[in-house]
C-alpha positions in Angstrom: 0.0 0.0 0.0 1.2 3.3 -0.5 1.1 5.9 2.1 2.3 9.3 2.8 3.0 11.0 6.2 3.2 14.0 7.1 5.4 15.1 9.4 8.7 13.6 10.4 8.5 14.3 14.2 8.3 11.6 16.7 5.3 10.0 15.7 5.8 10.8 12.1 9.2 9.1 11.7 8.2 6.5 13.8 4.6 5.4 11.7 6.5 5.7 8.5 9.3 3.8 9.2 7.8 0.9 10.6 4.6 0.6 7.7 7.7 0.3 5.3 9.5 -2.1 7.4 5.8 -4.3 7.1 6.3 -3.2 2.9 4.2 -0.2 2.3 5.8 2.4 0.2 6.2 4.9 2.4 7.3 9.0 1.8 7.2 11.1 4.4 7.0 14.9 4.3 8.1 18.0 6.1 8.4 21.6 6.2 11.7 21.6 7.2 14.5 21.4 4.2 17.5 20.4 6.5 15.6 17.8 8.6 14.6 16.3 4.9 18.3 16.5 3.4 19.4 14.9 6.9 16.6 11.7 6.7 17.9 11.4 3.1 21.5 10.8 4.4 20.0 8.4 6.9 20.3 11.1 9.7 17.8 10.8 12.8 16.9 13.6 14.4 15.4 11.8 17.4 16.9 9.0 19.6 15.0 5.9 19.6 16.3 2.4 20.3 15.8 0.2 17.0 14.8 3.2 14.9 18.4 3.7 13.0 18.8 0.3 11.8 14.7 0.2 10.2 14.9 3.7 8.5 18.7 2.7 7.1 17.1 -0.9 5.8 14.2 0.8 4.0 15.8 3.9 2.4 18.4 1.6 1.0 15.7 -0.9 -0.1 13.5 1.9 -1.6 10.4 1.5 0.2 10.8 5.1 2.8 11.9 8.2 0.9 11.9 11.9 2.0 10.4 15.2 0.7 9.3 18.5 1.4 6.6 18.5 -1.7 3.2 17.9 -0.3 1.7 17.5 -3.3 4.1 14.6 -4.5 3.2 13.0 -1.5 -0.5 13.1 -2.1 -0.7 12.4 -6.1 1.0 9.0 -5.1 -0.5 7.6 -1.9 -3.8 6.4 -1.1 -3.5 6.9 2.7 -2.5 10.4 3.7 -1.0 10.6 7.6 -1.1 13.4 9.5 1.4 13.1 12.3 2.2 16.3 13.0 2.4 18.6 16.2 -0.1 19.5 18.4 1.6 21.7 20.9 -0.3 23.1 24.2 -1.5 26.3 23.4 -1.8 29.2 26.1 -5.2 28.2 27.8 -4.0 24.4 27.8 -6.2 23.1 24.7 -3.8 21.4 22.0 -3.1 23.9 19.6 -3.9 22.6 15.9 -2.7 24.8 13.2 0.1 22.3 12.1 -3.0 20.0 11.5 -5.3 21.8 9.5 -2.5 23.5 8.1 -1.8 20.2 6.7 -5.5 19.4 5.9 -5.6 22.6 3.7 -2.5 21.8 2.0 -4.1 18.3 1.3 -7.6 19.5 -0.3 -5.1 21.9 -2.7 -3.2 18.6 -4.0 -5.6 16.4 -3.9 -6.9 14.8 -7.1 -8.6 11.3 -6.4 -9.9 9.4 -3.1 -7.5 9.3 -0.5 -8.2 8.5 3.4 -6.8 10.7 5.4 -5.6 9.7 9.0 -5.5 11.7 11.8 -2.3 10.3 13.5 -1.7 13.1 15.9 -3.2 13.4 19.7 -6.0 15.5 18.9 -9.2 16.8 20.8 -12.6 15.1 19.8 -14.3 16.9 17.1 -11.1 17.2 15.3 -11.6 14.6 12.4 -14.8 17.3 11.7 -12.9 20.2 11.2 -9.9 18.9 9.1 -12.7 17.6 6.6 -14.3 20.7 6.6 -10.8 22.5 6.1 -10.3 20.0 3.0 -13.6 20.5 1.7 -13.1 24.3 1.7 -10.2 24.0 -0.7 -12.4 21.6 -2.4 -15.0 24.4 -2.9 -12.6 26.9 -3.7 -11.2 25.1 -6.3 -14.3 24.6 -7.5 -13.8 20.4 -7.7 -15.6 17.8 -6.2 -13.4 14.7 -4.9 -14.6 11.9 -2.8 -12.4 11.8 0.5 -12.6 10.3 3.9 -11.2 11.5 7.7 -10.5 8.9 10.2 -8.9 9.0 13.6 -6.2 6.7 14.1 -4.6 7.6 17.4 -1.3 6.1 18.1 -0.4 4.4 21.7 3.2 4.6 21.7 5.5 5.0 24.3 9.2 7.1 23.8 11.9 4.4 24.2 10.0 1.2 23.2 8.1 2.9 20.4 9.5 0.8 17.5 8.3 -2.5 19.4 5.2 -0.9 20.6 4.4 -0.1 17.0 5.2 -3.4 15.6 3.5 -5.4 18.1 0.4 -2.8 19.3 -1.7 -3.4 22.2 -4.4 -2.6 20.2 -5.1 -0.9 16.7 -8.1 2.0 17.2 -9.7 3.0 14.0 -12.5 6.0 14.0 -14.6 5.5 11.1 -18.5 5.0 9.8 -17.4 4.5 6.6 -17.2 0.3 6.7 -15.3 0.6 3.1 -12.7 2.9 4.7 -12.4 0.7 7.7 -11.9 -2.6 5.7 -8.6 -0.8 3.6 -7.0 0.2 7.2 -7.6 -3.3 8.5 -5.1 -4.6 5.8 -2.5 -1.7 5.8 -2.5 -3.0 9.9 -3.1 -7.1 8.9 1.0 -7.6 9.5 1.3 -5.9 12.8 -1.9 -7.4 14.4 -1.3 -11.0 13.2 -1.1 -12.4 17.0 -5.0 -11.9 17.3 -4.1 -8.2 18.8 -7.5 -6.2 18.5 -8.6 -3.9 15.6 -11.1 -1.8 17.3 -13.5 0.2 15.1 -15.8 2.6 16.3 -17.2 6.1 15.9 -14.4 9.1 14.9 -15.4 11.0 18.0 -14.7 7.8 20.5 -11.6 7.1 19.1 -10.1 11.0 19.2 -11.5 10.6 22.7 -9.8 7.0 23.6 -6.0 8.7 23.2 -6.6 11.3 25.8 -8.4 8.9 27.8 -5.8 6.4 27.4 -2.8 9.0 28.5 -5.0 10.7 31.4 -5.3 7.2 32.9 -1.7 6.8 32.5 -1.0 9.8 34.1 -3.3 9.2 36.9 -1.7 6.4 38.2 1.0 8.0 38.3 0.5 11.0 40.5 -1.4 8.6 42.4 1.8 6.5 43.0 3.5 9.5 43.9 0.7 10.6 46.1 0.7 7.7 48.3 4.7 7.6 48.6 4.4 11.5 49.6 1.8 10.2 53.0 4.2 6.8 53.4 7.0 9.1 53.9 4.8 11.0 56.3 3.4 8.2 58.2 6.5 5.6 58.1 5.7 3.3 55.9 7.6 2.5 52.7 6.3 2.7 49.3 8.2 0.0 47.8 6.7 -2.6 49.7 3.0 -1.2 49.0 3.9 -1.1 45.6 4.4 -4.5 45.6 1.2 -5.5 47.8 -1.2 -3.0 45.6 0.2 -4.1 41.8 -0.1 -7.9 43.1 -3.8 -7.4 42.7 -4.7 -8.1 39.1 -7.5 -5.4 38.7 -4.5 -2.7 39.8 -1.4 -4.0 38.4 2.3 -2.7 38.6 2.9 -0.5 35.5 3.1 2.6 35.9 3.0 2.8 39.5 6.4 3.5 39.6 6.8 6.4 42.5 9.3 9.2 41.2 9.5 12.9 40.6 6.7 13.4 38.4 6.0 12.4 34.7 7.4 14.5 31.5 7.6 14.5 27.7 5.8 15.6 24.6 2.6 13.5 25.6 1.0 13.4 29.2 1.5 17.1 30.6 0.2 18.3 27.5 -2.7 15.5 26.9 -3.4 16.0 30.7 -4.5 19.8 30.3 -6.0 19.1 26.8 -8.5 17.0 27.9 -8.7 19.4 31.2 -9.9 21.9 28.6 -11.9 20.1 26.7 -13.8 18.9 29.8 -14.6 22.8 30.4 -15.5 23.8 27.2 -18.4 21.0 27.5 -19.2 22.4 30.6 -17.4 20.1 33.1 -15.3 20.4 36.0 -12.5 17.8 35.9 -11.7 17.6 39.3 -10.4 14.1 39.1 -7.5 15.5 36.1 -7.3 18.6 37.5 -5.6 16.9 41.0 -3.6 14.6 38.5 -1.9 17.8 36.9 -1.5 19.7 39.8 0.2 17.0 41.9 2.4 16.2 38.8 3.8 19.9 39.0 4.2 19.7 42.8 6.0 16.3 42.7 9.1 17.7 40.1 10.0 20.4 42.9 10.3 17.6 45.4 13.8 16.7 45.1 15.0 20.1 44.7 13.0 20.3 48.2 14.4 18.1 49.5 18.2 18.8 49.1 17.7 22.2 50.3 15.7 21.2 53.3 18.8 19.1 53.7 21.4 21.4 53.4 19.2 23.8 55.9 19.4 21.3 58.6 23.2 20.8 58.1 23.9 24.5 58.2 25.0 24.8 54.8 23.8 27.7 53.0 23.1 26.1 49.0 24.9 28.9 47.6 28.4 27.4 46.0 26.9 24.0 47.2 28.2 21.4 44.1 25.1 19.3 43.3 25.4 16.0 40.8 22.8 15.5 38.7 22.1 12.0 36.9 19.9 12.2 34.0 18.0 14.9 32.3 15.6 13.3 29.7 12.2 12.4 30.9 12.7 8.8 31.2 14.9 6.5 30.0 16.0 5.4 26.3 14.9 9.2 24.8 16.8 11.9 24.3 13.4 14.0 24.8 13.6 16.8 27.8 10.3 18.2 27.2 8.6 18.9 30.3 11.3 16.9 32.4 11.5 17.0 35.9 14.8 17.4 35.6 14.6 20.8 34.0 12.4 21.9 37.5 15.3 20.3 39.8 17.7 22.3 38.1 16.0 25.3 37.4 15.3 25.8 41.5 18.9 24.3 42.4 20.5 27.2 40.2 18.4 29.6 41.6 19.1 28.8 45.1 23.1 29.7 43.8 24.1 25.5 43.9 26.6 24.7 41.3 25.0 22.0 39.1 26.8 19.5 37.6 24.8 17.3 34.9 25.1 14.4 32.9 23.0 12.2 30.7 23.7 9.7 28.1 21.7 10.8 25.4 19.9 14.1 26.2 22.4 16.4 26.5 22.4 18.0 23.1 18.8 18.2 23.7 19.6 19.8 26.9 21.7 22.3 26.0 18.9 23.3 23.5 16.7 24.0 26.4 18.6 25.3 29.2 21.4 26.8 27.4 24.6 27.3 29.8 23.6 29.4 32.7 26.3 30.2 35.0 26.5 27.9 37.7 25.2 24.7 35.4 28.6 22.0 34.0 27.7 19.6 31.4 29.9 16.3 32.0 31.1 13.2 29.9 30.4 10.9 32.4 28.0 10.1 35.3 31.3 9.8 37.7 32.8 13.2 36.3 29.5 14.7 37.7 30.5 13.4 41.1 33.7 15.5 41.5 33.5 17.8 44.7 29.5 17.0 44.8 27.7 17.5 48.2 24.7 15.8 46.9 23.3 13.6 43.9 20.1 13.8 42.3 19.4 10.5 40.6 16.5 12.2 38.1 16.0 9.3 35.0 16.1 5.7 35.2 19.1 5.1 32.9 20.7 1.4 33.1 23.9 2.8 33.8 22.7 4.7 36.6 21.3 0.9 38.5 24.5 -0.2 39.7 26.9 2.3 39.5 31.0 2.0 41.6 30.0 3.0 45.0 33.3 3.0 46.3 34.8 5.3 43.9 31.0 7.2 43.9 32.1 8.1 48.1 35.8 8.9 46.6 34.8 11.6 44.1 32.1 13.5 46.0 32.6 16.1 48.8 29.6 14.2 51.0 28.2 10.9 50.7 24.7 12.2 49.8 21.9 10.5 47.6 18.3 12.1 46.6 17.5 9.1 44.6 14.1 10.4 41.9 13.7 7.4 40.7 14.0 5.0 43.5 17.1 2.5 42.0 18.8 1.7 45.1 17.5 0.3 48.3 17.7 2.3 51.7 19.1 -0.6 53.7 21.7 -1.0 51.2 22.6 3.0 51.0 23.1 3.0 54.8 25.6 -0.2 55.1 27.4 1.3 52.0 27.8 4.3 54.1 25.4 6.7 51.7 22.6 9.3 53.5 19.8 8.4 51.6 16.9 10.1 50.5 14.4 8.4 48.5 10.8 9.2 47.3 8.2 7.4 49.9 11.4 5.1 50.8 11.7 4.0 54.5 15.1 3.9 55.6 
């Protein structure tokens, strides 16, 4: 089948790569000149695990090709992507202009049926208004050309998105059109081949299922980190009600991983969106409105807590040396929107602490974003970080950061001093090693 996307952000690069790897002819499109010339030299401009060696088979085999022509994209495909961005906009709502800048662009090309796909996280009643915006070019042009919108929301997660594509939970299709439906099914027959479920159903359920899907997410997260905030308060440890809440099946243990708060392109942002929405229909989310608001309490927490420690010891933070260990979101991305690193920081800088960071991955990405304020060292290594440090703020779950030298961790820093954000090590273990140990909900 041949397809076009457009967009070659995340989701974008992501979707076209793998329908290629499955044999579609895929060509992806973007605005942007230099990203295009990059992706046709085989350059990512993302980090995902298993991405590089897909999108290097299929541009050499033929099947995924690059270009900034719209309308070369459309005069060839029958399926027409939209996976571009949908940024929060200033009252929270997802901010669609990419998209239906995209939808009128398609109904000026287009010149035969073609399905178009909304890809991106996008409010319900979106499908309605990017067929409208088509249909208006349509008029305008004075041409009449049989098209048809569906939502197809995608459920992928940053650092396993490449698996998560090619072996999906679930496939949702928003369609009436059972014709339109049936052609989707097969473009998604190779990925769903282990009796994985094709759900069809109404355009406005399925926009509505992706928010949904990301609030629930979301909310079991703050709640987590809601229920390690009272364990530290009342003595008992997190860890070990972690493991006697998730044992029950109708709970579970993903995502109730206790930390410093969620991040990234998708949950902050879907969050609020659907926050918004809620209003506009007249509805007081009080359920997501707690979610969001403990979310933004929970990334000042560690930056709480190591001035509350250096308070008690006397020492004023200014000139204080802090390590920091990881600034993407999470782990395997080199993604630092909305981190809760970028929070610790921001408060440990402005407290006069000398910050000294280090990821694997994210640093380009970070310097992007933070720049290089005085007071803030970008390191090689996670050990170089350590030098002369007073504290470490363990901030994304990195492997490398699991079982790090201990020994030479208490030789290179100025006090034995962990704020572990993630929860990696265990208390008991921290104190015989000869580590003061903070964790989140931990019981030492």
């Amino acid at each position: 089948m041949k397809l076009c996307v457009i967009g070659t952000g995340y989701v974008g690069l992501v979707t076209g790569t793998c329908f290629a790897e499955m044999g579609s002819d895929v060509v992806c499109v973007d605005i942007d000149e230099a990203k295009i010339e990059g992706l046709r030299e085989k350059k990512l401009p993302i980090y995902e695990p298993g991405l590089q060696e897909l999108l290097d088979r299929n541009v050499d085999e033929g099947r995924l090709t690059f270009t900034t022509d719209l309308a070369e994209g459309v005069a060839q495909s029958l399926v027409l992507l939209i996976a571009v961005g949908t940024p929060e906009g200033e009252d929270g709502s997802a901010d669609l202009q990419h998209v239906l800048s995209a939808a009128h662009a398609i109904g000026q090309a287009l010149e035969g049926y073609r399905i178009v796909v909304d890809k991106s996280t996008v409010p319900v009643g979106t499908a309605e208004r990017v067929r409208e915006a088509i249909q208006a070019e349509l008029d305008a042009r004075g041409t009449h050309i049989e098209f048809d919108v569906v939502s197809n929301p995608e459920f992928l997660k940053e650092g396993s998105a490449v698996q998560d594509f090619l072996k999906p939970d679930r496939v949702v299709i928003g369609t009436d059109n059972v014709r339109t439906a049936e052609i989707l099914k097969e473009l998604y027959a190779p990925f769903t081949r282990t009796n994985h479920p094709v759900l069809v159903m109404d355009v406005r359920s399925a926009e509505m299922t992706k928010y949904a899907a990301n609030a629930m997410l979301a909310t079991k997260i703050s709640f987590i980190n809601e229920i390690a905030n009272i364990c530290e308060r009342v003595g008992a440890d997190v860890g070990a009600v972690r493991l006697g809440i998730g044992a029950d099946t109708r709970i579970g243990y993903q995502f109730l991983f206790p930390g410093v708060g969620y991040g990234g392109s998708c949950f902050p942002k879907d969050v609020k969106a659907l926050i918004r929405t809620a209003r506009s229909a007249g509805y007081e989310p009080q359920v997501l409105d707690a979610v969001d608001a403990l979310n933004i309490r929970q990334k000042s927490l560690l930056a709480d807590k190591i001035l509350a420690h250096f308070a008690v010891e006397g020492r004023a933070p200014e000139g204080a040396i802090v390590a920091v260990w990881g600034i993407a979101f999470k782990a395997n991305t080199d993604d630092v929107r909305e981190a809760p690193s970028l929070t610790v920081i921001g408060r440990l800088l402005a407290a006069g602490c000398r910050v000294q960071v280090y990821d694997p991955v994210a640093e380009a990405a970070a310097r992007r974003t933070l720049g290089e304020p005085g007071g803030l060292t970008y390191c090689p290594n996670n050990y170089d970080a350590l030098q002369g440090a007073e504290a470490l703020a363990v901030c994304t779950e990195w492997g490398a950061f699991r079982r790090p030298d201990f020994g030479r961790m208490k030789t290179l820093m100025a006090a034995p001093v962990i704020f572990d954000g993630r929860n990696l090590y265990e208390p008991q273990e921290m104190k015989r090693l000869g580590f003061t140990y903070f964790g989140i909900g931990r019981k030492a």
